Short mmCIF file of N, CA and C in Angstrom, two decimals:
data_model
loop_
_atom_site.label_atom_id
_atom_site.label_comp_id
_atom_site.label_asym_id
_atom_site.label_seq_id
_atom_site.Cartn_x
_atom_site.Cartn_y
_atom_site.Cartn_z
N MET A 1447 0.78 -1.09 0.03
CA MET A 1447 0.00 -0.05 -0.04
C MET A 1447 0.81 1.39 0.06
N THR A 1448 0.80 2.24 -0.87
CA THR A 1448 1.35 3.86 -1.17
C THR A 1448 0.90 4.28 0.19
N SER A 1449 1.82 5.10 0.87
CA SER A 1449 1.57 5.89 1.90
C SER A 1449 0.90 7.11 1.33
N PRO A 1450 0.26 7.99 1.99
CA PRO A 1450 -0.47 9.08 1.42
C PRO A 1450 0.63 10.27 0.93
N THR A 1451 1.78 10.30 1.77
CA THR A 1451 2.76 11.15 1.27
C THR A 1451 3.39 10.47 -0.38
N LYS A 1452 3.74 9.42 -0.26
CA LYS A 1452 3.97 8.76 -1.62
C LYS A 1452 2.91 9.16 -2.69
N GLN A 1453 1.73 8.85 -2.39
CA GLN A 1453 0.67 9.16 -3.38
C GLN A 1453 0.82 10.57 -3.80
N ARG A 1454 0.88 11.56 -2.71
CA ARG A 1454 0.78 12.91 -3.16
C ARG A 1454 1.97 13.23 -4.21
N ILE A 1455 3.21 12.59 -4.15
CA ILE A 1455 4.17 12.82 -4.76
C ILE A 1455 4.22 12.32 -6.10
N GLN A 1456 3.39 11.08 -6.13
CA GLN A 1456 3.34 10.43 -7.26
C GLN A 1456 2.25 11.12 -8.24
N ASP A 1457 1.05 11.76 -7.57
CA ASP A 1457 0.15 12.58 -8.31
C ASP A 1457 0.65 14.09 -9.02
N ALA A 1458 1.60 14.37 -8.01
CA ALA A 1458 2.32 15.64 -8.44
C ALA A 1458 3.08 15.54 -9.57
N ALA A 1459 3.82 14.36 -9.55
CA ALA A 1459 4.77 14.00 -10.63
C ALA A 1459 4.04 13.54 -11.96
N ARG A 1460 2.96 12.94 -11.78
CA ARG A 1460 2.01 12.77 -13.04
C ARG A 1460 1.61 14.15 -13.51
N GLU A 1461 1.23 15.21 -12.94
CA GLU A 1461 0.68 16.37 -13.31
C GLU A 1461 1.80 17.13 -13.96
N LEU A 1462 2.95 17.19 -13.47
CA LEU A 1462 4.30 17.94 -14.05
C LEU A 1462 4.76 16.80 -15.29
N PHE A 1463 4.85 15.67 -15.20
CA PHE A 1463 5.16 14.94 -16.48
C PHE A 1463 4.18 15.34 -17.63
N ALA A 1464 2.97 15.37 -17.30
CA ALA A 1464 2.02 15.47 -18.50
C ALA A 1464 2.10 16.80 -19.08
N VAL A 1465 2.61 17.77 -18.38
CA VAL A 1465 2.87 19.20 -18.88
C VAL A 1465 4.41 19.28 -19.49
N LYS A 1466 5.60 19.07 -18.89
CA LYS A 1466 7.00 19.13 -18.97
C LYS A 1466 7.57 17.81 -19.97
N GLY A 1467 6.76 16.84 -19.42
CA GLY A 1467 7.45 15.27 -19.80
C GLY A 1467 8.48 14.87 -18.66
N VAL A 1468 8.51 13.62 -18.71
CA VAL A 1468 9.40 13.01 -17.70
C VAL A 1468 10.66 13.67 -17.60
N GLN A 1469 11.47 13.65 -18.61
CA GLN A 1469 12.69 13.83 -18.79
C GLN A 1469 13.06 15.27 -18.42
N ARG A 1470 12.32 16.41 -18.59
CA ARG A 1470 12.23 17.50 -18.34
C ARG A 1470 11.92 17.95 -16.93
N THR A 1471 11.23 17.44 -16.17
CA THR A 1471 10.64 17.46 -14.86
C THR A 1471 11.81 17.02 -14.01
N THR A 1472 12.18 18.06 -13.10
CA THR A 1472 13.16 17.64 -11.84
C THR A 1472 12.39 17.37 -10.62
N LEU A 1473 13.23 16.59 -9.56
CA LEU A 1473 12.67 16.36 -8.48
C LEU A 1473 12.45 17.53 -7.73
N GLN A 1474 13.41 18.43 -7.74
CA GLN A 1474 12.96 19.76 -7.20
C GLN A 1474 11.69 20.46 -7.48
N GLU A 1475 11.12 20.50 -8.82
CA GLU A 1475 9.93 21.02 -9.13
C GLU A 1475 8.99 20.29 -8.56
N ILE A 1476 8.93 19.01 -8.59
CA ILE A 1476 7.90 18.19 -7.71
C ILE A 1476 7.81 18.42 -6.32
N ALA A 1477 9.17 18.58 -5.50
CA ALA A 1477 9.12 19.09 -4.27
C ALA A 1477 8.52 20.40 -4.08
N ASP A 1478 8.89 21.29 -5.17
CA ASP A 1478 8.22 22.72 -4.88
C ASP A 1478 6.69 23.04 -4.94
N MET A 1479 6.22 21.99 -5.81
CA MET A 1479 5.00 21.86 -6.28
C MET A 1479 4.06 21.30 -4.73
N LEU A 1480 4.87 20.53 -4.15
CA LEU A 1480 4.23 20.07 -3.07
C LEU A 1480 4.62 20.88 -1.68
N GLY A 1481 5.51 21.70 -1.88
CA GLY A 1481 5.70 22.59 -0.50
C GLY A 1481 6.45 21.66 0.51
N ILE A 1482 7.45 20.78 -0.03
CA ILE A 1482 8.29 20.04 0.69
C ILE A 1482 9.79 20.19 0.07
N THR A 1483 10.71 19.83 1.14
CA THR A 1483 12.14 19.78 0.60
C THR A 1483 12.63 18.61 -0.22
N LYS A 1484 13.43 18.93 -0.94
CA LYS A 1484 14.24 17.84 -1.79
C LYS A 1484 14.39 16.55 -1.06
N PRO A 1485 15.20 16.78 0.09
CA PRO A 1485 15.70 15.73 0.72
C PRO A 1485 14.25 14.83 1.32
N ALA A 1486 13.12 15.64 1.66
CA ALA A 1486 11.90 14.79 2.07
C ALA A 1486 11.37 14.08 0.99
N LEU A 1487 11.66 14.41 -0.41
CA LEU A 1487 11.14 13.67 -1.37
C LEU A 1487 11.84 12.44 -1.67
N TYR A 1488 13.47 12.65 -1.58
CA TYR A 1488 14.27 11.66 -1.67
C TYR A 1488 14.09 10.42 -0.47
N TYR A 1489 13.38 11.02 0.70
CA TYR A 1489 13.20 9.86 1.59
C TYR A 1489 12.07 8.70 0.89
N HIS A 1490 11.31 9.22 0.16
CA HIS A 1490 10.40 8.46 -0.50
C HIS A 1490 10.93 7.85 -1.86
N PHE A 1491 11.35 8.56 -2.46
CA PHE A 1491 12.15 8.26 -3.67
C PHE A 1491 13.40 8.53 -4.15
N ALA A 1492 14.27 7.83 -4.35
CA ALA A 1492 15.77 7.83 -4.43
C ALA A 1492 16.04 8.64 -5.76
N SER A 1493 15.31 8.63 -6.39
CA SER A 1493 15.62 9.25 -7.93
C SER A 1493 14.16 9.35 -8.77
N ARG A 1494 14.58 10.08 -9.80
CA ARG A 1494 13.20 10.27 -10.55
C ARG A 1494 13.09 8.82 -11.28
N GLU A 1495 13.93 7.99 -11.77
CA GLU A 1495 13.48 6.50 -12.26
C GLU A 1495 12.97 5.89 -11.29
N ASP A 1496 13.39 6.13 -10.14
CA ASP A 1496 12.61 5.35 -9.02
C ASP A 1496 11.13 5.97 -8.81
N LEU A 1497 10.81 7.02 -8.96
CA LEU A 1497 9.65 7.70 -8.88
C LEU A 1497 8.73 7.20 -10.20
N VAL A 1498 9.43 7.29 -11.31
CA VAL A 1498 8.62 6.83 -12.45
C VAL A 1498 8.41 5.23 -12.25
N ARG A 1499 9.37 4.55 -11.87
CA ARG A 1499 8.76 3.10 -11.81
C ARG A 1499 7.85 2.71 -10.69
N SER A 1500 7.86 3.48 -9.64
CA SER A 1500 6.65 3.38 -8.84
C SER A 1500 5.27 3.87 -9.38
N ILE A 1501 5.33 4.54 -10.53
CA ILE A 1501 4.01 4.78 -11.24
C ILE A 1501 3.70 3.87 -12.10
N VAL A 1502 4.69 3.16 -12.78
CA VAL A 1502 4.74 2.14 -13.80
C VAL A 1502 4.62 0.85 -13.17
N GLN A 1503 4.99 0.27 -12.14
CA GLN A 1503 5.17 -0.82 -11.74
C GLN A 1503 3.50 -1.45 -11.43
N PRO A 1504 2.51 -0.55 -10.94
CA PRO A 1504 1.36 -1.16 -10.83
C PRO A 1504 0.81 -1.59 -12.47
N ILE A 1505 1.09 -1.04 -13.47
CA ILE A 1505 0.78 -1.25 -14.87
C ILE A 1505 1.37 -2.68 -15.19
N VAL A 1506 2.59 -2.60 -15.00
CA VAL A 1506 3.45 -4.02 -15.07
C VAL A 1506 2.76 -5.13 -14.31
N ASP A 1507 2.44 -4.96 -12.93
CA ASP A 1507 2.12 -6.18 -12.36
C ASP A 1507 0.43 -6.53 -12.74
N GLY A 1508 -0.21 -5.30 -13.08
CA GLY A 1508 -1.54 -5.71 -13.52
C GLY A 1508 -1.55 -6.31 -14.98
N GLY A 1509 -0.67 -5.95 -15.80
CA GLY A 1509 -0.50 -6.63 -17.00
C GLY A 1509 -0.22 -7.98 -16.97
N GLU A 1510 0.85 -8.30 -16.05
CA GLU A 1510 1.42 -9.80 -15.86
C GLU A 1510 -0.02 -10.64 -15.42
N ASP A 1511 -0.46 -10.11 -14.35
CA ASP A 1511 -1.65 -10.85 -13.75
C ASP A 1511 -2.70 -11.14 -14.56
N PHE A 1512 -3.06 -9.98 -15.68
CA PHE A 1512 -4.00 -10.02 -16.46
C PHE A 1512 -3.62 -11.36 -17.32
N LEU A 1513 -2.50 -11.32 -17.81
CA LEU A 1513 -2.14 -12.42 -18.92
C LEU A 1513 -2.12 -13.83 -18.24
N GLU A 1514 -1.70 -13.92 -16.96
CA GLU A 1514 -1.75 -15.12 -16.22
C GLU A 1514 -3.07 -15.59 -16.06
N ARG A 1515 -3.79 -14.81 -15.81
CA ARG A 1515 -5.37 -15.00 -15.76
C ARG A 1515 -5.95 -15.52 -16.86
N MET A 1516 -5.63 -14.76 -17.90
CA MET A 1516 -6.34 -15.52 -19.37
C MET A 1516 -5.61 -16.58 -19.77
N GLU A 1517 -4.21 -16.68 -19.82
CA GLU A 1517 -3.75 -18.26 -19.97
C GLU A 1517 -3.81 -19.40 -19.30
N ALA A 1518 -4.71 -19.08 -17.71
CA ALA A 1518 -5.01 -20.18 -16.91
C ALA A 1518 -6.38 -20.58 -17.54
N LEU A 1519 -7.13 -19.99 -18.12
CA LEU A 1519 -8.63 -20.28 -18.56
C LEU A 1519 -8.34 -21.26 -19.57
N GLU A 1520 -9.45 -22.29 -19.55
CA GLU A 1520 -9.27 -23.47 -20.45
C GLU A 1520 -9.56 -22.95 -21.94
N SER A 1521 -10.57 -22.06 -21.95
CA SER A 1521 -10.68 -21.42 -23.30
C SER A 1521 -11.37 -20.08 -22.96
N ILE A 1522 -11.25 -19.20 -24.14
CA ILE A 1522 -12.03 -17.68 -23.77
C ILE A 1522 -12.40 -17.51 -25.03
N GLU A 1523 -13.42 -16.75 -25.43
CA GLU A 1523 -13.88 -16.23 -26.89
C GLU A 1523 -13.02 -14.88 -26.96
N GLN A 1524 -12.72 -14.79 -28.31
CA GLN A 1524 -12.08 -13.40 -28.86
C GLN A 1524 -12.79 -12.28 -28.29
N GLY A 1525 -14.08 -12.05 -28.25
CA GLY A 1525 -14.49 -11.11 -27.85
C GLY A 1525 -14.39 -10.78 -26.20
N GLU A 1526 -14.54 -11.96 -25.27
CA GLU A 1526 -14.32 -11.80 -24.10
C GLU A 1526 -12.74 -11.24 -23.76
N LEU A 1527 -12.03 -11.85 -24.62
CA LEU A 1527 -10.72 -11.49 -24.12
C LEU A 1527 -10.32 -10.14 -24.42
N LEU A 1528 -10.84 -9.68 -25.35
CA LEU A 1528 -10.52 -8.20 -26.05
C LEU A 1528 -11.27 -7.56 -25.08
N SER A 1529 -12.40 -7.62 -24.74
CA SER A 1529 -13.31 -6.92 -23.72
C SER A 1529 -12.27 -6.86 -22.37
N ALA A 1530 -11.67 -7.78 -21.87
CA ALA A 1530 -11.09 -7.90 -20.69
C ALA A 1530 -9.52 -7.01 -21.07
N PHE A 1531 -8.96 -7.28 -22.14
CA PHE A 1531 -7.93 -6.58 -22.35
C PHE A 1531 -8.31 -4.92 -22.49
N PHE A 1532 -9.41 -4.55 -22.97
CA PHE A 1532 -9.82 -3.17 -23.06
C PHE A 1532 -10.04 -2.71 -21.56
N ASP A 1533 -10.54 -3.45 -20.68
CA ASP A 1533 -10.83 -3.01 -19.34
C ASP A 1533 -9.41 -2.64 -18.81
N PHE A 1534 -8.44 -3.53 -19.06
CA PHE A 1534 -7.14 -3.64 -18.31
C PHE A 1534 -6.50 -2.11 -18.79
N HIS A 1535 -6.49 -1.91 -20.04
CA HIS A 1535 -5.81 -0.54 -20.55
C HIS A 1535 -6.69 0.61 -20.09
N TYR A 1536 -8.09 0.68 -20.03
CA TYR A 1536 -8.99 1.65 -19.67
C TYR A 1536 -8.57 1.83 -18.31
N ALA A 1537 -8.23 0.95 -17.36
CA ALA A 1537 -8.08 1.28 -15.99
C ALA A 1537 -6.77 2.04 -15.59
N TYR A 1538 -5.64 1.86 -16.76
CA TYR A 1538 -4.40 2.44 -16.61
C TYR A 1538 -4.40 3.58 -17.70
N ARG A 1539 -5.18 3.99 -18.43
CA ARG A 1539 -4.98 4.92 -19.49
C ARG A 1539 -4.19 6.08 -19.32
N ARG A 1540 -4.50 6.58 -18.15
CA ARG A 1540 -3.69 8.07 -18.03
C ARG A 1540 -2.38 7.83 -17.80
N ASP A 1541 -1.99 6.75 -17.18
CA ASP A 1541 -0.37 6.71 -17.09
C ASP A 1541 0.21 5.94 -18.24
N ILE A 1542 -0.57 5.13 -18.91
CA ILE A 1542 -0.11 4.53 -20.01
C ILE A 1542 0.12 5.91 -21.21
N LEU A 1543 -0.89 6.75 -21.32
CA LEU A 1543 -0.77 7.89 -22.08
C LEU A 1543 0.69 8.53 -21.53
N LEU A 1544 0.79 8.84 -20.43
CA LEU A 1544 1.99 9.56 -20.00
C LEU A 1544 3.08 8.84 -20.32
N LEU A 1545 3.22 7.40 -20.43
CA LEU A 1545 4.50 6.69 -20.89
C LEU A 1545 4.77 6.81 -22.40
N LEU A 1546 3.58 6.99 -23.10
CA LEU A 1546 3.59 6.83 -24.36
C LEU A 1546 4.31 8.39 -25.02
N THR A 1547 4.01 9.16 -24.29
CA THR A 1547 4.70 10.50 -24.64
C THR A 1547 6.06 10.76 -24.42
N GLU A 1548 6.68 9.54 -23.54
CA GLU A 1548 7.86 9.53 -23.25
C GLU A 1548 8.48 8.46 -23.59
N LEU A 1549 8.70 8.01 -25.10
CA LEU A 1549 9.30 6.67 -25.72
C LEU A 1549 10.56 6.19 -25.05
N SER A 1550 11.45 7.37 -24.86
CA SER A 1550 12.66 6.89 -24.25
C SER A 1550 12.66 6.44 -22.83
N THR A 1551 11.61 6.86 -22.08
CA THR A 1551 11.32 6.45 -20.86
C THR A 1551 11.01 5.19 -20.76
N LEU A 1552 10.13 4.76 -21.79
CA LEU A 1552 9.57 3.43 -21.81
C LEU A 1552 10.76 2.42 -22.32
N SER A 1553 11.78 2.89 -22.91
CA SER A 1553 12.84 2.05 -23.40
C SER A 1553 13.88 1.94 -22.36
N ASP A 1554 13.99 3.03 -21.62
CA ASP A 1554 15.11 3.11 -20.63
C ASP A 1554 14.34 2.01 -19.29
N LEU A 1555 13.04 2.08 -19.21
CA LEU A 1555 12.48 1.13 -18.13
C LEU A 1555 12.30 -0.29 -18.82
N GLY A 1556 12.75 -0.67 -19.86
CA GLY A 1556 12.72 -2.01 -20.60
C GLY A 1556 11.22 -2.28 -20.89
N LEU A 1557 10.23 -1.37 -20.82
CA LEU A 1557 9.15 -1.84 -21.17
C LEU A 1557 8.49 -2.17 -22.66
N ILE A 1558 9.40 -1.53 -23.67
CA ILE A 1558 9.08 -1.78 -25.11
C ILE A 1558 9.02 -3.41 -25.12
N GLU A 1559 10.16 -3.98 -24.68
CA GLU A 1559 10.29 -5.49 -24.93
C GLU A 1559 9.33 -6.22 -24.27
N LEU A 1560 8.96 -5.70 -23.10
CA LEU A 1560 7.84 -6.43 -22.35
C LEU A 1560 6.44 -6.19 -23.01
N VAL A 1561 5.94 -5.20 -23.39
CA VAL A 1561 4.76 -4.88 -24.24
C VAL A 1561 4.87 -5.85 -25.63
N VAL A 1562 6.03 -6.00 -26.27
CA VAL A 1562 6.05 -6.99 -27.36
C VAL A 1562 5.87 -8.37 -26.83
N ARG A 1563 6.33 -8.71 -25.83
CA ARG A 1563 6.11 -10.17 -25.27
C ARG A 1563 4.71 -10.30 -24.85
N TRP A 1564 4.07 -9.23 -24.32
CA TRP A 1564 2.77 -9.56 -23.88
C TRP A 1564 1.87 -9.77 -25.16
N ARG A 1565 2.14 -9.09 -25.90
CA ARG A 1565 1.46 -8.93 -27.34
C ARG A 1565 1.54 -10.38 -27.94
N GLU A 1566 2.60 -10.76 -28.03
CA GLU A 1566 2.71 -12.29 -28.44
C GLU A 1566 1.73 -13.11 -27.60
N ARG A 1567 2.10 -13.12 -26.46
CA ARG A 1567 1.21 -14.01 -25.49
C ARG A 1567 -0.35 -13.88 -25.95
N LEU A 1568 -0.81 -12.61 -25.92
CA LEU A 1568 -2.07 -12.36 -26.26
C LEU A 1568 -2.54 -13.01 -27.83
N THR A 1569 -1.54 -12.82 -28.65
CA THR A 1569 -1.89 -13.33 -29.81
C THR A 1569 -2.07 -14.89 -30.18
N VAL A 1570 -1.33 -15.43 -29.04
CA VAL A 1570 -1.45 -16.98 -29.07
C VAL A 1570 -2.85 -17.19 -28.45
N LEU A 1571 -3.41 -16.48 -27.33
CA LEU A 1571 -4.72 -16.75 -26.85
C LEU A 1571 -5.64 -16.41 -28.12
N LEU A 1572 -5.45 -15.49 -28.47
CA LEU A 1572 -6.72 -15.00 -29.41
C LEU A 1572 -6.68 -15.77 -30.72
N LEU A 1573 -5.69 -16.38 -31.50
CA LEU A 1573 -5.46 -17.17 -32.48
C LEU A 1573 -4.81 -18.54 -32.58
N GLY A 1574 -4.48 -18.98 -31.19
CA GLY A 1574 -3.83 -20.31 -31.37
C GLY A 1574 -2.57 -20.30 -31.17
N PRO A 1575 -1.72 -21.47 -31.41
CA PRO A 1575 -0.19 -21.67 -31.08
C PRO A 1575 0.55 -21.11 -32.41
N GLU A 1576 -0.03 -21.35 -33.33
CA GLU A 1576 0.63 -21.10 -34.69
C GLU A 1576 0.23 -20.05 -35.75
N PRO A 1577 -0.17 -18.95 -35.35
CA PRO A 1577 -0.91 -18.03 -36.15
C PRO A 1577 0.15 -17.80 -37.28
N THR A 1578 -0.54 -17.42 -38.58
CA THR A 1578 0.06 -16.82 -39.63
C THR A 1578 0.78 -15.56 -39.46
N LEU A 1579 1.58 -15.23 -40.59
CA LEU A 1579 1.91 -13.70 -40.27
C LEU A 1579 0.88 -12.85 -40.56
N ALA A 1580 0.02 -13.14 -41.41
CA ALA A 1580 -1.31 -12.31 -41.68
C ALA A 1580 -1.94 -12.03 -40.42
N GLN A 1581 -2.18 -13.18 -39.86
CA GLN A 1581 -2.98 -13.27 -38.49
C GLN A 1581 -2.41 -12.35 -37.54
N ARG A 1582 -0.95 -12.76 -37.30
CA ARG A 1582 -0.24 -11.77 -36.30
C ARG A 1582 -0.42 -10.24 -36.69
N ALA A 1583 -0.14 -10.27 -37.98
CA ALA A 1583 -0.17 -8.64 -38.05
C ALA A 1583 -1.54 -8.06 -37.50
N ARG A 1584 -2.52 -8.86 -38.13
CA ARG A 1584 -4.12 -8.19 -37.62
C ARG A 1584 -4.15 -8.18 -36.07
N ALA A 1585 -3.54 -9.25 -35.55
CA ALA A 1585 -3.63 -9.26 -34.13
C ALA A 1585 -2.90 -7.83 -33.34
N VAL A 1586 -1.71 -7.57 -34.16
CA VAL A 1586 -1.03 -6.22 -33.64
C VAL A 1586 -1.81 -5.29 -34.00
N MET A 1587 -2.49 -4.99 -34.85
CA MET A 1587 -3.13 -3.84 -35.38
C MET A 1587 -4.47 -3.89 -34.33
N ALA A 1588 -5.11 -4.87 -34.00
CA ALA A 1588 -6.27 -5.00 -33.16
C ALA A 1588 -6.09 -4.66 -31.78
N LEU A 1589 -4.59 -5.11 -31.35
CA LEU A 1589 -4.44 -4.95 -29.93
C LEU A 1589 -3.98 -3.53 -29.62
N GLY A 1590 -2.97 -3.23 -30.77
CA GLY A 1590 -2.73 -1.77 -30.65
C GLY A 1590 -3.97 -0.84 -30.81
N GLY A 1591 -4.72 -0.79 -31.57
CA GLY A 1591 -5.82 0.01 -31.87
C GLY A 1591 -6.51 0.13 -30.46
N MET A 1592 -6.81 -1.15 -29.82
CA MET A 1592 -7.62 -0.87 -28.48
C MET A 1592 -6.91 -0.31 -27.58
N GLN A 1593 -5.63 -0.45 -27.23
CA GLN A 1593 -4.75 0.51 -26.49
C GLN A 1593 -4.85 1.90 -26.95
N ASP A 1594 -4.86 2.16 -28.25
CA ASP A 1594 -4.93 3.71 -28.75
C ASP A 1594 -6.31 4.33 -28.28
N ILE A 1595 -7.32 3.24 -28.52
CA ILE A 1595 -8.74 3.76 -28.05
C ILE A 1595 -8.91 4.21 -26.59
N SER A 1596 -8.24 3.37 -25.82
CA SER A 1596 -8.47 3.61 -24.44
C SER A 1596 -7.75 4.69 -24.02
N THR A 1597 -6.70 5.47 -24.70
CA THR A 1597 -5.98 6.56 -24.28
C THR A 1597 -6.59 7.68 -24.92
N GLN A 1598 -6.59 7.55 -26.25
CA GLN A 1598 -7.06 8.66 -27.14
C GLN A 1598 -8.84 9.18 -26.71
N PHE A 1599 -9.55 8.45 -26.17
CA PHE A 1599 -10.66 8.65 -25.77
C PHE A 1599 -10.83 8.33 -24.33
N ALA A 1600 -9.99 8.78 -23.52
CA ALA A 1600 -9.65 8.68 -22.15
C ALA A 1600 -10.82 9.21 -21.34
N ASP A 1601 -11.60 10.15 -21.67
CA ASP A 1601 -12.83 10.60 -20.99
C ASP A 1601 -14.04 10.01 -21.44
N VAL A 1602 -14.15 9.12 -22.11
CA VAL A 1602 -15.38 8.59 -22.53
C VAL A 1602 -15.53 7.36 -21.67
N PRO A 1603 -16.78 7.34 -21.07
CA PRO A 1603 -17.03 6.24 -20.14
C PRO A 1603 -16.62 4.81 -20.98
N ALA A 1604 -16.30 3.94 -19.79
CA ALA A 1604 -15.71 2.69 -20.49
C ALA A 1604 -16.92 1.77 -20.97
N GLU A 1605 -17.95 1.95 -20.43
CA GLU A 1605 -19.26 1.03 -21.01
C GLU A 1605 -19.85 1.70 -22.33
N GLU A 1606 -19.34 2.81 -22.58
CA GLU A 1606 -19.69 3.22 -23.91
C GLU A 1606 -18.44 2.92 -24.90
N LEU A 1607 -17.28 3.15 -24.47
CA LEU A 1607 -16.26 3.15 -25.41
C LEU A 1607 -15.78 1.54 -25.59
N ARG A 1608 -16.23 0.47 -24.66
CA ARG A 1608 -15.73 -0.70 -24.81
C ARG A 1608 -16.22 -1.50 -25.73
N PRO A 1609 -17.70 -1.59 -26.29
CA PRO A 1609 -18.03 -2.34 -27.30
C PRO A 1609 -17.65 -1.58 -28.69
N ILE A 1610 -17.40 -0.39 -28.62
CA ILE A 1610 -16.96 0.08 -30.10
C ILE A 1610 -15.41 -0.64 -30.32
N ALA A 1611 -14.63 -0.61 -29.07
CA ALA A 1611 -13.19 -1.02 -29.36
C ALA A 1611 -13.22 -2.60 -29.80
N VAL A 1612 -14.19 -2.91 -29.03
CA VAL A 1612 -14.07 -4.63 -29.08
C VAL A 1612 -14.38 -5.08 -30.68
N GLU A 1613 -15.72 -4.30 -30.99
CA GLU A 1613 -16.23 -4.86 -32.47
C GLU A 1613 -14.91 -4.34 -33.40
N ALA A 1614 -14.52 -3.28 -33.16
CA ALA A 1614 -13.20 -2.68 -34.29
C ALA A 1614 -12.19 -3.79 -34.28
N ALA A 1615 -11.94 -4.25 -33.07
CA ALA A 1615 -10.69 -5.10 -32.99
C ALA A 1615 -11.08 -6.44 -33.76
N LEU A 1616 -12.47 -6.98 -33.34
CA LEU A 1616 -12.96 -8.03 -33.94
C LEU A 1616 -12.89 -8.20 -35.41
N ASP A 1617 -13.42 -6.74 -35.93
CA ASP A 1617 -13.39 -6.74 -37.25
C ASP A 1617 -12.00 -6.90 -38.07
N VAL A 1618 -11.07 -6.17 -37.31
CA VAL A 1618 -9.51 -6.38 -37.77
C VAL A 1618 -9.19 -7.65 -37.67
N LEU A 1619 -9.53 -8.46 -36.72
CA LEU A 1619 -8.96 -9.90 -36.62
C LEU A 1619 -9.66 -10.84 -37.57
N ARG A 1620 -11.07 -10.32 -38.24
CA ARG A 1620 -11.89 -11.14 -39.09
C ARG A 1620 -11.12 -10.65 -40.58
N THR A 1621 -10.72 -9.71 -40.81
CA THR A 1621 -10.48 -9.18 -41.91
C THR A 1621 -9.50 -10.42 -42.73
N GLY A 1622 -9.58 -10.64 -43.99
CA GLY A 1622 -8.86 -11.40 -44.79
C GLY A 1622 -9.27 -13.01 -44.80
#
């Protein structure tokens, strides 16, 4: 469980990261925004990378948990899997959007490779163990599109956006 002070620091960091970017935001600016000293901030986070990791780690843990739950199922329909995939991304949409604006941060944290591995695992769940190149390409488009929809339309309620996103992804998967 995150302490109230850590949560305040993370919230202030998110706000500044959204305006200035991760790399251009200093820990001093975060401390100033909160009215605390930089050493007080360092008590909770040893570095900017440590702070960013604390924001990203719930996404990583949630993504791995999501995949493990899906892989443990005996079977799942494509629409159900895509709906659950949408819900995962929608829940983390604001932090995902923050990371997508800072691709170097994604790379520095090793998240690009992780997301590629997740997509490969999801493709197997959607299409079976040996999808063709065309099927894999459609899966990348469908999954990437769903991720983009959840961030681009972040203010649209999930119950309104989910059916649109799932149907669009199913259309992409069915093409060809």
